[in-house]
mmCIF file of C-alpha atoms in Angstrom:
data_model
loop_
_atom_site.group_PDB
_atom_site.id
_atom_site.type_symbol
_atom_site.label_atom_id
_atom_site.label_comp_id
_atom_site.label_asym_id
_atom_site.label_seq_id
_atom_site.Cartn_x
_atom_site.Cartn_y
_atom_site.Cartn_z
ATOM 1 C CA MET A 1 36.929 28.340 31.646
ATOM 2 C CA VAL A 2 37.776 31.673 30.083
ATOM 3 C CA ALA A 3 37.768 33.400 33.447
ATOM 4 C CA ALA A 4 39.919 30.634 34.931
ATOM 5 C CA LYS A 5 42.263 30.919 32.050
ATOM 6 C CA GLU A 6 42.602 34.699 32.455
ATOM 7 C CA HIS A 7 43.081 34.234 36.284
ATOM 8 C CA ILE A 8 45.819 31.818 35.685
ATOM 9 C CA LEU A 9 47.602 34.074 33.202
ATOM 10 C CA ASP A 10 47.410 36.901 35.719
ATOM 11 C CA ILE A 11 49.059 34.569 38.293
ATOM 12 C CA LEU A 12 51.734 33.534 35.939
ATOM 13 C CA ASN A 13 52.724 37.161 35.477
ATOM 14 C CA GLU A 14 54.397 36.675 38.797
ATOM 15 C CA VAL A 15 56.922 34.139 37.419
ATOM 16 C CA THR A 16 60.110 35.843 36.598
ATOM 17 C CA ASP A 17 62.957 34.602 34.399
ATOM 18 C CA PRO A 18 65.689 33.172 36.716
ATOM 19 C CA GLU A 19 68.421 34.704 34.543
ATOM 20 C CA ILE A 20 66.827 38.167 34.194
ATOM 21 C CA PRO A 21 64.572 38.495 37.326
ATOM 22 C CA VAL A 22 63.357 41.912 36.403
ATOM 23 C CA LEU A 23 61.395 40.337 33.493
ATOM 24 C CA THR A 24 58.599 37.818 33.697
ATOM 25 C CA ILE A 25 58.267 34.855 31.453
ATOM 26 C CA ALA A 26 55.305 36.712 29.843
ATOM 27 C CA ASP A 27 57.514 39.788 29.152
ATOM 28 C CA LEU A 28 60.013 37.547 27.465
ATOM 29 C CA GLY A 29 57.491 35.684 25.369
ATOM 30 C CA ILE A 30 58.524 32.339 27.021
ATOM 31 C CA LEU A 31 54.850 31.865 28.240
ATOM 32 C CA ARG A 32 53.005 30.795 25.089
ATOM 33 C CA GLY A 33 49.650 29.844 26.478
ATOM 34 C CA VAL A 34 47.394 28.144 29.035
ATOM 35 C CA ASN A 35 44.796 25.395 28.488
ATOM 36 C CA VAL A 36 42.336 24.627 31.130
ATOM 37 C CA GLU A 37 40.645 21.195 30.760
ATOM 38 C CA GLU A 38 37.157 20.384 31.971
ATOM 39 C CA ASN A 39 38.731 17.942 34.549
ATOM 40 C CA GLY A 40 40.576 20.895 36.111
ATOM 41 C CA GLN A 41 44.060 20.037 34.670
ATOM 42 C CA ILE A 42 46.024 23.160 33.697
ATOM 43 C CA GLU A 43 48.522 23.010 30.991
ATOM 44 C CA VAL A 44 51.071 25.827 30.742
ATOM 45 C CA ILE A 45 52.896 26.082 27.457
ATOM 46 C CA ILE A 46 56.302 27.555 27.346
ATOM 47 C CA THR A 47 58.954 27.947 24.726
ATOM 48 C CA PRO A 48 62.595 28.444 25.459
ATOM 49 C CA THR A 49 64.509 31.393 24.111
ATOM 50 C CA TYR A 50 66.849 28.840 22.671
ATOM 51 C CA SER A 51 66.664 25.062 22.476
ATOM 52 C CA GLY A 52 69.446 24.502 25.121
ATOM 53 C CA CYS A 53 68.244 27.079 27.587
ATOM 54 C CA PRO A 54 69.327 25.773 31.093
ATOM 55 C CA ALA A 55 66.710 27.952 32.814
ATOM 56 C CA MET A 56 63.769 25.953 31.480
ATOM 57 C CA ASP A 57 63.741 23.385 34.268
ATOM 58 C CA THR A 58 63.756 26.230 36.850
ATOM 59 C CA ILE A 59 60.964 28.071 34.908
ATOM 60 C CA SER A 60 58.866 24.894 34.944
ATOM 61 C CA VAL A 61 59.332 24.332 38.680
ATOM 62 C CA ASN A 62 58.511 28.048 39.336
ATOM 63 C CA VAL A 63 55.392 27.832 37.176
ATOM 64 C CA ARG A 64 54.158 24.810 39.101
ATOM 65 C CA ALA A 65 55.056 26.278 42.576
ATOM 66 C CA THR A 66 53.379 29.618 41.739
ATOM 67 C CA LEU A 67 50.173 27.880 40.574
ATOM 68 C CA GLU A 68 50.262 25.620 43.619
ATOM 69 C CA ASP A 69 50.633 28.569 45.885
ATOM 70 C CA HIS A 70 47.314 29.759 44.496
ATOM 71 C CA GLY A 71 45.550 26.456 44.946
ATOM 72 C CA PHE A 72 46.080 24.907 41.502
ATOM 73 C CA ILE A 73 47.591 21.495 41.911
ATOM 74 C CA ASN A 74 46.787 19.622 38.768
ATOM 75 C CA VAL A 75 49.460 21.478 36.631
ATOM 76 C CA LYS A 76 51.347 20.163 33.540
ATOM 77 C CA VAL A 77 54.084 22.320 31.980
ATOM 78 C CA THR A 78 54.801 21.593 28.333
ATOM 79 C CA SER A 79 57.835 22.960 26.538
ATOM 80 C CA VAL A 80 57.534 23.446 22.828
ATOM 81 C CA LEU A 81 60.268 24.133 20.417
ATOM 82 C CA SER A 82 58.245 24.875 17.296
ATOM 83 C CA PRO A 83 57.627 27.543 16.433
ATOM 84 C CA ALA A 84 61.086 28.716 17.635
ATOM 85 C CA TRP A 85 61.117 31.573 20.030
ATOM 86 C CA THR A 86 61.778 35.058 18.498
ATOM 87 C CA THR A 87 62.379 38.407 19.927
ATOM 88 C CA GLU A 88 59.072 39.541 18.315
ATOM 89 C CA TRP A 89 57.366 37.697 21.131
ATOM 90 C CA MET A 90 58.742 40.080 23.747
#
């Protein structure tokens, strides 16, 4: 599972922020984590830079599409607001 998680995190480094496409969601600290369940489900945890961020839907779609392009189809994207995003996560 650890190898799969690291592989998924590497893949997610391809996902850029739709508003600042020179930065990835990992660069911005939006990508908070990945959980890989024994049944193969992948949960990607993201946090918006602010609670009303309009890009979060696009980011969720892009996360799913990127993982699907690499053969991962059982993907759930979870947005969490707490703890709130901070520039220290960049």
